[in-house]
Short mmCIF file of C-alpha atoms and ligand atoms in Angstrom, two decimals:
data_model
loop_
_atom_site.label_atom_id
_atom_site.label_comp_id
_atom_site.label_asym_id
_atom_site.label_seq_id
_atom_site.Cartn_x
_atom_site.Cartn_y
_atom_site.Cartn_z
CA UNK A 1 -18.14 2.76 -30.52
CA UNK A 2 -21.89 3.71 -30.67
CA UNK A 3 -24.28 2.05 -28.16
CA UNK A 4 -27.76 1.03 -28.92
CA UNK A 5 -30.00 2.12 -26.24
CA UNK A 6 -31.80 -0.77 -24.53
CA UNK A 7 -35.65 -0.40 -24.48
CA UNK A 8 -36.82 0.06 -20.77
CA UNK A 9 -39.98 1.42 -19.24
CA UNK A 10 -38.32 4.24 -18.05
CA UNK A 11 -36.90 5.89 -21.39
CA UNK A 12 -33.35 7.17 -20.55
CA UNK A 13 -32.81 10.98 -20.20
CA UNK A 14 -29.90 12.96 -18.93
CA UNK A 15 -29.99 13.55 -15.12
CA UNK A 16 -33.32 11.69 -14.62
CA UNK A 17 -34.04 8.57 -12.83
CA UNK A 18 -33.75 5.24 -14.77
CA UNK A 19 -34.67 2.48 -12.35
CA UNK A 20 -37.72 0.63 -12.59
CA UNK A 21 -37.55 -1.97 -9.83
CA UNK A 22 -40.83 -3.82 -10.98
CA UNK A 23 -39.47 -4.17 -14.26
CA UNK A 24 -36.06 -5.60 -13.22
CA UNK A 25 -38.04 -7.93 -10.93
CA UNK A 26 -40.34 -8.84 -13.98
CA UNK A 27 -37.31 -9.72 -15.88
CA UNK A 28 -35.88 -11.81 -13.21
CA UNK A 29 -39.07 -13.54 -12.42
CA UNK A 30 -40.01 -14.32 -16.16
CA UNK A 31 -36.62 -15.73 -17.39
CA UNK A 32 -36.36 -19.49 -17.04
CA UNK A 33 -33.12 -20.02 -19.39
CA UNK A 34 -32.37 -23.48 -20.60
CA UNK A 35 -28.74 -24.65 -21.48
CA UNK A 36 -28.56 -23.30 -25.14
CA UNK A 37 -29.64 -19.87 -24.11
CA UNK A 38 -26.96 -19.53 -21.34
CA UNK A 39 -24.40 -20.76 -23.81
CA UNK A 40 -25.54 -18.39 -26.41
CA UNK A 41 -25.31 -15.48 -24.12
CA UNK A 42 -21.95 -16.40 -23.02
CA UNK A 43 -20.99 -16.73 -26.60
CA UNK A 44 -22.18 -13.27 -27.21
CA UNK A 45 -20.07 -11.82 -24.44
CA UNK A 46 -17.04 -13.64 -25.85
CA UNK A 47 -17.94 -11.87 -28.94
CA UNK A 48 -17.15 -8.66 -26.93
CA UNK A 49 -20.84 -7.41 -26.88
CA UNK A 50 -22.40 -5.84 -23.87
CA UNK A 51 -25.44 -7.87 -22.59
CA UNK A 52 -28.94 -6.68 -22.36
CA UNK A 53 -31.03 -6.59 -18.94
CA UNK A 54 -32.79 -9.91 -20.24
CA UNK A 55 -29.48 -11.50 -21.21
CA UNK A 56 -28.02 -10.71 -17.82
CA UNK A 57 -30.97 -12.31 -16.24
CA UNK A 58 -30.43 -15.45 -18.24
CA UNK A 59 -27.00 -15.81 -16.38
CA UNK A 60 -28.41 -14.91 -13.14
CA UNK A 61 -31.06 -17.44 -13.18
CA UNK A 62 -28.85 -20.22 -14.45
CA UNK A 63 -28.35 -22.31 -11.23
CA UNK A 64 -27.01 -25.71 -12.31
CA UNK A 65 -23.77 -26.36 -11.07
CA UNK A 66 -22.17 -27.14 -14.41
CA UNK A 67 -23.71 -23.96 -16.12
CA UNK A 68 -22.38 -21.92 -13.39
CA UNK A 69 -19.00 -23.29 -14.11
CA UNK A 70 -19.57 -22.57 -17.77
CA UNK A 71 -20.38 -18.91 -16.75
CA UNK A 72 -17.11 -18.74 -14.76
CA UNK A 73 -15.23 -20.33 -17.50
CA UNK A 74 -16.54 -17.96 -20.15
CA UNK A 75 -15.60 -14.85 -17.76
CA UNK A 76 -12.01 -16.46 -17.22
CA UNK A 77 -11.87 -16.74 -21.25
CA UNK A 78 -13.13 -13.12 -21.67
CA UNK A 79 -10.55 -11.68 -19.27
CA UNK A 80 -7.75 -13.43 -20.88
CA UNK A 81 -8.97 -12.39 -24.30
CA UNK A 82 -9.50 -8.78 -23.36
CA UNK A 83 -7.31 -8.05 -20.36
CA UNK A 84 -4.35 -10.36 -20.48
CA UNK A 85 -2.74 -10.92 -17.37
CA UNK A 86 -2.51 -7.22 -15.87
CA UNK A 87 -3.83 -6.49 -12.63
CA UNK A 88 -3.69 -2.77 -11.88
CA UNK A 89 -2.80 -1.71 -8.28
CA UNK A 90 -4.05 1.22 -6.05
CA UNK A 91 -4.52 2.23 -2.55
CA UNK A 92 -7.47 4.02 -0.61
CA UNK A 93 -6.44 6.93 1.27
CA UNK A 94 -9.17 8.18 3.95
CA UNK A 95 -9.09 11.84 4.15
CA UNK A 96 -11.96 12.40 6.77
CA UNK A 97 -14.48 10.47 8.35
CA UNK A 98 -16.84 13.40 9.59
CA UNK A 99 -20.15 12.56 8.31
CA UNK A 100 -23.76 13.92 8.51
CA UNK A 101 -25.32 10.96 7.11
CA UNK A 102 -26.65 7.86 8.91
CA UNK A 103 -26.16 4.87 6.74
CA UNK A 104 -27.02 1.90 9.03
CA UNK A 105 -24.13 -0.26 7.79
CA UNK A 106 -21.45 2.08 8.18
CA UNK A 107 -19.01 2.94 11.04
CA UNK A 108 -18.82 6.83 9.93
CA UNK A 109 -22.48 7.34 10.13
CA UNK A 110 -23.51 10.05 12.36
CA UNK A 111 -25.34 8.30 15.16
CA UNK A 112 -21.75 6.43 15.91
CA UNK A 113 -20.70 8.31 18.83
CA UNK A 114 -17.81 5.85 19.45
CA UNK A 115 -16.17 7.09 16.18
CA UNK A 116 -13.59 9.56 16.65
CA UNK A 117 -13.93 12.20 13.87
CA UNK A 118 -11.00 13.27 12.16
CA UNK A 119 -9.87 15.40 9.10
CA UNK A 120 -6.29 15.08 8.00
CA UNK A 121 -4.72 18.38 7.78
CA UNK A 122 -2.32 19.42 5.08
CA UNK A 123 0.78 18.15 6.99
CA UNK A 124 -0.82 15.00 7.92
CA UNK A 125 -2.00 14.29 4.44
CA UNK A 126 1.67 14.94 3.16
CA UNK A 127 2.87 12.36 5.52
CA UNK A 128 0.57 10.02 4.50
CA UNK A 129 1.11 10.36 0.81
CA UNK A 130 4.99 10.06 1.51
CA UNK A 131 4.49 6.57 3.54
CA UNK A 132 2.29 5.48 0.41
CA UNK A 133 5.01 6.66 -2.20
CA UNK A 134 7.81 4.72 0.06
CA UNK A 135 5.73 1.55 -0.43
CA UNK A 136 5.75 2.25 -4.27
CA UNK A 137 2.12 3.39 -4.64
CA UNK A 138 1.27 5.48 -7.73
CA UNK A 139 -2.70 5.46 -8.04
CA UNK A 140 -4.60 6.56 -4.86
CA UNK A 141 -8.51 6.89 -4.36
CA UNK A 142 -9.34 9.61 -1.80
CA UNK A 143 -12.22 8.73 0.48
CA UNK A 144 -14.26 11.20 2.53
CA UNK A 145 -17.41 11.19 4.50
CA UNK A 146 -20.31 13.43 3.58
CA UNK A 147 -19.86 16.60 5.48
CA UNK A 148 -20.31 20.39 4.83
CA UNK A 149 -16.63 20.78 5.46
CA UNK A 150 -15.79 18.29 2.36
CA UNK A 151 -16.83 20.95 -0.06
CA UNK A 152 -15.81 20.47 -3.85
CA UNK A 153 -13.12 23.24 -3.14
CA UNK A 154 -11.84 21.08 -0.24
CA UNK A 155 -11.58 17.84 -2.36
CA UNK A 156 -9.82 19.74 -5.12
CA UNK A 157 -7.33 21.16 -2.49
CA UNK A 158 -6.54 17.58 -1.26
CA UNK A 159 -6.10 16.28 -4.79
CA UNK A 160 -3.79 19.31 -5.37
CA UNK A 161 -1.58 18.44 -2.19
CA UNK A 162 -1.51 14.72 -3.02
CA UNK A 163 -0.14 15.44 -6.50
CA UNK A 164 2.41 18.02 -5.10
CA UNK A 165 4.17 15.52 -3.00
CA UNK A 166 7.30 14.01 -4.39
CA UNK A 167 9.34 11.87 -2.20
CA UNK A 168 12.81 10.26 -4.05
CA UNK A 169 11.36 8.79 -7.26
CA UNK A 170 7.88 8.62 -5.31
CA UNK A 171 4.95 10.50 -6.93
CA UNK A 172 1.21 9.84 -7.03
CA UNK A 173 0.18 10.06 -10.80
CA UNK A 174 -3.39 9.30 -10.69
CA UNK A 175 -5.94 10.40 -7.81
CA UNK A 176 -9.39 9.03 -8.01
CA UNK A 177 -12.34 10.14 -5.55
CA UNK A 178 -14.84 8.39 -3.71
CA UNK A 179 -17.07 11.09 -2.11
CA UNK A 180 -20.46 12.46 -1.85
CA UNK A 181 -22.61 13.48 -4.88
CA UNK A 182 -21.98 16.78 -6.07
CA UNK A 183 -23.60 19.48 -8.29
CA UNK A 184 -22.35 19.91 -11.51
CA UNK A 185 -20.52 23.24 -10.73
CA UNK A 186 -18.88 21.03 -7.84
CA UNK A 187 -17.76 18.25 -10.06
CA UNK A 188 -16.39 20.98 -12.43
CA UNK A 189 -14.26 22.28 -9.69
CA UNK A 190 -12.85 18.86 -8.74
CA UNK A 191 -12.24 17.89 -12.19
CA UNK A 192 -10.09 21.01 -12.55
CA UNK A 193 -8.01 19.40 -9.97
CA UNK A 194 -6.95 16.61 -12.27
CA UNK A 195 -8.76 13.84 -10.87
CA UNK A 196 -9.13 10.50 -12.65
CA UNK A 197 -12.28 8.64 -11.73
CA UNK A 198 -15.26 9.89 -9.48
CA UNK A 199 -16.66 6.90 -7.91
CA UNK A 200 -20.15 7.02 -6.29
CA UNK A 201 -21.72 3.48 -5.13
CA UNK A 202 -25.55 3.42 -5.27
CA UNK A 203 -25.10 0.98 -2.35
CA UNK A 204 -28.67 -0.58 -3.35
CA UNK A 205 -30.60 0.28 -6.46
CA UNK A 206 -33.87 -0.76 -4.95
CA UNK A 207 -35.50 2.70 -3.91
CA UNK A 208 -37.54 1.37 -0.94
CA UNK A 209 -34.66 -0.73 0.26
CA UNK A 210 -32.55 2.26 -0.07
CA UNK A 211 -34.86 4.34 2.22
CA UNK A 212 -34.47 1.39 4.79
CA UNK A 213 -30.84 1.67 5.25
CA UNK A 214 -30.48 5.52 4.91
CA UNK A 215 -31.94 6.88 7.97
CA UNK A 216 -30.58 10.62 7.97
CA UNK A 217 -28.84 13.36 6.09
CA UNK A 218 -28.65 14.33 2.33
CA UNK A 219 -27.99 10.66 1.43
CA UNK A 220 -31.45 9.56 2.22
CA UNK A 221 -32.35 11.15 -1.30
CA UNK A 222 -32.21 8.11 -3.80
CA UNK A 223 -32.75 10.03 -6.82
CA UNK A 224 -30.16 12.56 -6.05
CA UNK A 225 -27.62 9.90 -5.73
CA UNK A 226 -28.64 7.96 -8.70
CA UNK A 227 -28.28 10.59 -10.96
CA UNK A 228 -25.02 11.78 -9.51
CA UNK A 229 -22.73 10.53 -12.24
CA UNK A 230 -24.81 11.90 -14.98
CA UNK A 231 -24.16 15.35 -13.35
CA UNK A 232 -20.29 14.34 -13.21
CA UNK A 233 -20.42 13.66 -16.89
CA UNK A 234 -22.36 16.90 -17.55
CA UNK A 235 -19.40 18.81 -15.82
CA UNK A 236 -17.00 16.65 -18.04
CA UNK A 237 -15.98 13.91 -15.75
CA UNK A 238 -16.18 10.98 -18.32
CA UNK A 239 -14.44 8.34 -16.04
CA UNK A 240 -16.87 7.57 -13.51
CA UNK A 241 -17.27 4.49 -11.16
CA UNK A 242 -20.47 2.93 -10.21
CA UNK A 243 -20.94 0.21 -7.40
CA UNK A 244 -23.60 -1.64 -5.04
CA UNK A 245 -22.86 -2.61 -1.56
CA UNK A 246 -23.65 -6.33 -1.76
CA UNK A 247 -25.57 -7.55 1.17
CA UNK A 248 -28.20 -4.85 1.43
CA UNK A 249 -30.57 -6.45 -0.92
CA UNK A 250 -30.77 -9.44 -3.19
CA UNK A 251 -27.74 -9.49 -5.24
CA UNK A 252 -29.43 -10.51 -8.47
CA UNK A 253 -31.30 -7.41 -8.40
CA UNK A 254 -28.30 -5.34 -7.63
CA UNK A 255 -26.52 -7.08 -10.75
CA UNK A 256 -29.48 -6.05 -12.66
CA UNK A 257 -29.16 -2.40 -11.27
CA UNK A 258 -25.45 -2.11 -12.25
CA UNK A 259 -26.07 -3.21 -15.75
CA UNK A 260 -29.04 -0.74 -16.02
CA UNK A 261 -26.92 2.09 -14.74
CA UNK A 262 -24.36 1.26 -17.21
CA UNK A 263 -26.78 1.36 -20.31
CA UNK A 264 -28.23 4.48 -19.05
CA UNK A 265 -24.80 6.20 -19.09
CA UNK A 266 -24.18 4.62 -22.54
CA UNK A 267 -27.60 5.89 -23.73
CA UNK A 268 -27.05 9.28 -22.42
CA UNK A 269 -23.32 10.05 -22.80
CA UNK A 270 -22.23 7.37 -25.18
CA UNK A 271 -19.89 6.00 -22.75
CA UNK A 272 -20.41 3.46 -19.83
CA UNK A 273 -18.86 3.41 -16.59
CA UNK A 274 -14.95 3.26 -16.35
CA UNK A 275 -15.50 1.04 -13.49
CA UNK A 276 -17.84 -1.22 -11.46
CA UNK A 277 -17.44 -2.06 -7.70
CA UNK A 278 -19.30 -4.66 -5.68
CA UNK A 279 -18.16 -4.24 -2.21
CA UNK A 280 -19.62 -6.91 0.21
CA UNK A 281 -20.61 -5.62 3.76
CA UNK A 282 -18.00 -5.89 6.43
CA UNK A 283 -18.39 -5.85 10.11
CA UNK A 284 -18.01 -2.10 11.44
CA UNK A 285 -18.24 -0.32 14.42
CA UNK A 286 -21.92 0.24 15.55
CA UNK A 287 -23.20 -1.58 12.44
CA UNK A 288 -26.97 -2.33 12.04
CA UNK A 289 -27.37 -4.93 9.46
CA UNK A 290 -29.48 -8.30 9.90
CA UNK A 291 -27.64 -10.31 7.41
CA UNK A 292 -30.73 -11.54 5.72
CA UNK A 293 -29.27 -10.58 2.27
CA UNK A 294 -25.62 -11.66 2.89
CA UNK A 295 -23.79 -12.82 -0.34
CA UNK A 296 -22.20 -16.25 0.02
CA UNK A 297 -18.85 -16.88 -1.54
CA UNK A 298 -20.38 -18.98 -3.90
CA UNK A 299 -22.79 -16.29 -5.17
CA UNK A 300 -20.06 -13.68 -4.91
CA UNK A 301 -17.88 -15.59 -7.30
CA UNK A 302 -20.75 -16.21 -9.63
CA UNK A 303 -21.83 -12.46 -9.64
CA UNK A 304 -18.35 -11.26 -10.53
CA UNK A 305 -18.32 -13.61 -13.37
CA UNK A 306 -21.67 -12.43 -14.50
CA UNK A 307 -20.68 -8.96 -14.45
CA UNK A 308 -17.46 -9.60 -16.27
CA UNK A 309 -19.55 -11.10 -19.09
CA UNK A 310 -22.48 -8.59 -18.85
CA UNK A 311 -20.02 -5.62 -19.36
CA UNK A 312 -16.97 -6.93 -20.99
CA UNK A 313 -15.08 -3.51 -21.64
CA UNK A 314 -15.67 -1.93 -17.94
CA UNK A 315 -12.95 -2.37 -15.24
CA UNK A 316 -13.82 -4.46 -12.41
CA UNK A 317 -12.57 -3.48 -8.75
CA UNK A 318 -12.00 -5.95 -6.01
CA UNK A 319 -11.11 -4.52 -2.40
CA UNK A 320 -9.26 -5.71 0.52
CA UNK A 321 -12.71 -5.99 2.02
CA UNK A 322 -12.42 -9.66 0.84
CA UNK A 323 -9.91 -12.10 2.39
CA UNK A 324 -6.92 -13.22 0.29
CA UNK A 325 -8.61 -16.78 -0.66
CA UNK A 326 -11.51 -15.03 -1.95
CA UNK A 327 -9.42 -12.40 -3.87
CA UNK A 328 -7.32 -15.21 -5.32
CA UNK A 329 -10.57 -16.83 -6.75
CA UNK A 330 -12.58 -13.89 -8.00
CA UNK A 331 -9.60 -12.42 -9.87
CA UNK A 332 -9.64 -15.05 -12.20
CA UNK A 333 -13.09 -14.08 -13.55
CA UNK A 334 -12.15 -10.70 -14.67
CA UNK A 335 -11.10 -8.22 -11.88
CA UNK A 336 -8.83 -5.69 -13.33
CA UNK A 337 -8.02 -3.44 -10.35
CA UNK A 338 -7.28 -4.42 -6.70
CA UNK A 339 -5.88 -2.48 -3.79
CA UNK A 340 -2.70 -3.53 -2.05
CA UNK A 341 -1.27 -2.61 1.20
CA UNK A 342 -4.54 -1.24 2.50
CA UNK A 343 -5.20 0.76 5.74
CA UNK A 344 -8.36 2.16 6.33
CA UNK A 345 -7.87 3.84 9.90
CA UNK A 346 -7.29 7.47 9.15
CA UNK A 347 -3.49 8.66 9.52
CA UNK A 348 -2.51 4.90 9.64
CA UNK A 349 0.04 4.48 6.76
CA UNK A 350 2.44 7.03 8.37
CA UNK A 351 1.30 6.34 11.78
CA UNK A 352 1.77 10.03 12.68
CA UNK A 353 -1.30 11.00 14.54
CA UNK A 354 -1.46 11.19 18.53
CA UNK A 355 -2.29 7.96 20.15
CA UNK A 356 -5.54 9.36 21.58
CA UNK A 357 -6.67 9.94 17.95
CA UNK A 358 -5.71 6.58 17.07
CA UNK A 359 -8.88 4.78 18.01
CA UNK A 360 -11.87 3.93 15.94
CA UNK A 361 -11.25 5.87 12.80
CA UNK A 362 -11.88 3.02 10.39
CA UNK A 363 -15.09 2.76 8.33
CA UNK A 364 -15.12 -1.23 8.41
CA UNK A 365 -12.95 -3.89 8.94
CA UNK A 366 -10.74 -5.52 6.03
CA UNK A 367 -9.90 -9.08 5.37
CA UNK A 368 -6.58 -8.84 3.47
CA UNK A 369 -4.31 -6.52 5.47
CA UNK A 370 -1.09 -7.79 3.53
CA UNK A 371 1.49 -5.30 2.17
CA UNK A 372 1.86 -4.01 -1.22
CA UNK A 373 4.79 -6.05 -1.67
CA UNK A 374 3.19 -9.42 -0.44
CA UNK A 375 0.46 -8.83 -3.06
CA UNK A 376 2.90 -7.99 -5.69
CA UNK A 377 4.95 -11.18 -4.65
CA UNK A 378 1.79 -13.18 -5.14
CA UNK A 379 0.67 -11.60 -8.36
CA UNK A 380 4.11 -12.28 -9.86
CA UNK A 381 4.11 -16.10 -8.56
CA UNK A 382 0.47 -16.80 -9.91
CA UNK A 383 1.32 -15.38 -13.44
CA UNK A 384 0.03 -11.78 -13.17
CA UNK A 385 1.71 -8.71 -14.39
CA UNK A 386 1.24 -5.97 -11.62
CA UNK A 387 0.84 -2.71 -13.10
CA UNK A 388 0.85 0.98 -11.94
CA UNK A 389 -0.04 2.46 -15.21
CA UNK A 390 -1.51 5.81 -15.29
CA UNK A 391 -0.71 6.65 -19.20
CA UNK A 392 -4.52 6.76 -20.43
CA UNK A 393 -6.00 9.56 -18.56
CA UNK A 394 -2.74 11.58 -18.69
CA UNK A 395 -2.65 11.16 -22.24
CA UNK A 396 -6.52 12.22 -22.54
CA UNK A 397 -7.43 8.70 -23.56
CA UNK A 398 -10.49 8.87 -21.30
CA UNK A 399 -14.31 8.29 -21.82
CA UNK A 400 -15.76 7.84 -25.04
CA UNK A 401 -12.60 8.69 -26.82
CA UNK A 402 -11.14 5.53 -25.32
CA UNK A 403 -12.08 2.22 -24.15
CA UNK A 404 -8.84 -0.05 -24.27
CA UNK A 405 -11.04 -2.98 -25.26
CA UNK A 406 -12.64 -1.29 -28.27
CA UNK A 407 -9.32 -0.70 -29.94
CA UNK A 408 -7.77 -3.77 -31.60
CA UNK A 409 -4.37 -4.68 -30.13
CA UNK A 410 -4.53 -1.67 -27.71
CA UNK A 411 -3.70 -3.67 -24.46
CA UNK A 412 -1.01 -5.45 -26.05
CA UNK A 413 0.62 -2.11 -27.71
CA UNK A 414 0.08 0.13 -24.66
CA UNK A 415 -1.23 -1.53 -21.29
CA UNK A 416 0.98 -4.62 -21.44
CA UNK A 417 4.21 -2.40 -22.13
CA UNK A 418 3.07 0.23 -19.51
CA UNK A 419 2.43 -2.61 -16.96
CA UNK A 420 6.02 -3.67 -17.51
CA UNK A 421 7.61 -0.12 -17.43
CA UNK A 422 5.59 0.54 -14.18
CA UNK A 423 6.80 -2.86 -12.73
CA UNK A 424 10.25 -1.99 -13.44
CA UNK A 425 10.23 1.28 -11.58
CA UNK A 426 8.55 -0.60 -8.63
CA UNK A 427 11.34 -3.36 -8.83
CA UNK A 428 14.00 -0.71 -8.96
CA UNK A 429 12.96 1.42 -6.49
CA UNK A 430 11.00 -0.38 -3.78
CA UNK A 431 11.29 -4.27 -4.23
CA UNK A 432 13.45 -6.47 -1.84
CA UNK A 433 15.82 -8.66 -3.63
CA UNK A 434 13.55 -11.65 -3.92
CA UNK A 435 10.88 -9.81 -5.56
CA UNK A 436 13.08 -8.11 -7.91
CA UNK A 437 14.66 -11.21 -9.26
CA UNK A 438 11.21 -12.94 -9.73
CA UNK A 439 9.82 -9.56 -11.01
CA UNK A 440 12.54 -9.54 -13.93
CA UNK A 441 12.08 -12.93 -14.78
CA UNK A 442 8.25 -12.36 -15.15
CA UNK A 443 8.97 -9.36 -17.27
CA UNK A 444 11.35 -11.32 -19.60
CA UNK A 445 8.55 -13.94 -20.14
CA UNK A 446 5.96 -11.32 -21.00
CA UNK A 447 8.44 -9.64 -23.33
CA UNK A 448 9.08 -12.95 -25.17
CA UNK A 449 5.23 -13.56 -25.42
CA UNK A 450 4.76 -9.98 -26.92
CA UNK A 451 7.59 -10.84 -29.46
CA UNK A 452 5.76 -13.74 -30.50
CA UNK A 453 2.36 -11.92 -30.61
CA UNK A 454 0.87 -11.18 -33.91
CA UNK A 455 0.20 -7.64 -33.20
CA UNK A 456 2.63 -4.76 -33.75
CA UNK A 457 4.55 -4.44 -30.51
CA UNK A 458 7.67 -2.66 -30.50
CA UNK A 459 9.44 -4.94 -27.98
CA UNK A 460 12.89 -3.64 -28.76
CA UNK A 461 11.57 0.15 -27.59
CA UNK A 462 10.41 -1.40 -24.52
CA UNK A 463 13.72 -3.18 -23.68
CA UNK A 464 15.44 0.36 -24.51
CA UNK A 465 13.03 2.04 -21.93
CA UNK A 466 13.59 -0.75 -19.40
CA UNK A 467 17.36 0.03 -19.63
CA UNK A 468 16.58 3.93 -19.23
CA UNK A 469 14.83 3.10 -16.11
CA UNK A 470 17.25 1.15 -14.77
CA UNK A 471 19.85 4.09 -15.51
CA UNK A 472 17.62 6.44 -13.40
CA UNK A 473 14.86 7.72 -15.74
CA UNK A 474 11.20 7.50 -14.67
CA UNK A 475 7.74 7.86 -15.81
CA UNK A 476 8.09 6.47 -19.43
CA UNK A 477 5.07 5.23 -21.13
CA UNK A 478 3.31 4.44 -24.37
N1 SAM B 1 -19.48 8.98 2.02
C1 SAM B 1 -19.37 8.73 0.78
C2 SAM B 1 -20.49 7.89 0.28
O1 SAM B 1 -21.17 7.23 1.21
O2 SAM B 1 -20.67 7.69 -0.96
C3 SAM B 1 -17.95 7.91 0.27
C4 SAM B 1 -17.33 7.14 1.15
S1 SAM B 1 -17.90 5.93 1.73
C5 SAM B 1 -16.95 5.97 2.92
C6 SAM B 1 -17.44 4.35 0.44
C7 SAM B 1 -18.33 3.28 0.49
O3 SAM B 1 -17.94 2.45 1.57
C8 SAM B 1 -19.83 3.42 0.65
O4 SAM B 1 -20.14 3.90 -0.64
C9 SAM B 1 -20.21 1.91 0.92
O5 SAM B 1 -20.45 1.34 -0.32
C10 SAM B 1 -18.89 1.49 1.48
N2 SAM B 1 -19.11 0.85 2.82
C11 SAM B 1 -19.83 1.59 3.89
N3 SAM B 1 -19.81 0.82 4.98
C12 SAM B 1 -19.35 -0.52 4.80
C13 SAM B 1 -19.13 -1.76 5.29
N4 SAM B 1 -19.62 -2.00 6.47
N5 SAM B 1 -18.65 -2.85 4.51
C14 SAM B 1 -18.18 -2.44 3.43
N6 SAM B 1 -18.29 -1.43 2.62
C15 SAM B 1 -18.99 -0.44 3.21
FE1 SF4 B 2 -21.25 8.66 5.59
FE2 SF4 B 2 -20.50 7.41 3.45
FE3 SF4 B 2 -20.54 6.01 5.64
FE4 SF4 B 2 -22.89 6.92 4.75
S1 SF4 B 2 -21.29 5.37 3.70
S2 SF4 B 2 -22.28 6.99 7.07
S3 SF4 B 2 -22.25 8.74 3.72
S4 SF4 B 2 -19.25 7.74 5.16
#
């Protein structure tokens, strides 16, 4: 796929800033869409083309209730068309909460003297990973504060420790990272440890607002953070994750910022971000946040639907920051990955730390504390196919060489079968009887649908592999 760069006031150059806040506001302020324009933009997106900033603004500025409904309906259709019913599951694992930055909204900020600082040592980390494997997790995102102790070498070391933990049939097959921006050399070091995605959220794309919230430490440097995923790309990390912390500033501006970031990466590296995140601010210890730009549930669902339409081929991540009702609602508009069984307190998956270390180690509060199995149960009940698939990055299907979406029939030939095989593993190794029965019924239903699909899908081979898994083999994928 070749991307046509968008004409913006700041031309795209590798490792150079690309956000012009006035330009974004000009587009937003000068776009007054009529019904036909909104419908045309939705149609373009359903044709699987990424939207421009101006087209994204058309959707953002559509406020009539029935038009917003059409946007959501478009997102629902696009999701079905592109992603099918798969939802990929992962869990976050906090490695350390030491932090030299002072981000007003975060419980880890350096000025929060109530926070007990802790970095997991190797043994503690191994216990955490064993506990996660015992639950059935296969994909983790490791999270770190920003601190001199969390050097690229340290991050790489923790990644290797995680990959080495094998318990029973348990293993972690994909480790993603959410940590501070690095220099190119640092990104190389982390890449060499075999990471999946490197995720860095810009928090807010507005430079002045950014300065307002980031009161100390290296993170004060807006441009260094803005260009961080360029450096990751330069270092060969072609699966990168972007995000904005919704609630710091006007959500409409942030959606435009995310689209601008996407087309910058496309223009410079011919590959957009692998994932986009849109966390909403949650309560946190010692948080300093006036709530002026808090995003309502209504706007939140609208913004997720707009992002789905704006970047049809990019994964959207929804986390346990949101409560189960919001998660249920928003998932229908095109979220492709969620976390399950999430715990944010350091050391809390294994509960292996001393009690005196047990206080105040979480970054913020979460609103969905259901277990992984409860989430899987609900996904199956509501017609989704839970997936722990890690095949693509292990087969080198990453970055510009691979966009599941851009290869016709890819999802049906690879993603759906791999979802089925990884769910089979889960059902065999970790699921209680009720989930196991429902899970196999769902697998049968999906296999029947795949048999009926026009694409060439080798259903007999999927069935053979299911039997092999039942007989004890693991890690079979297409
Ligand atoms: N320290 C690194 C950084 O700041 O990029 C990485 C880890 S930070 C713990 C991960 C993300 O959590 C941040 O990028 C921010 O978007 C999000 N976050 C921080 N405080 C939050 C809050 N109160 N509610 C929701 N998300 C929050
Ligand atoms: Fe530190 Fe990240 Fe929290 Fe900022 S958001 S205080 S950098 S952990």
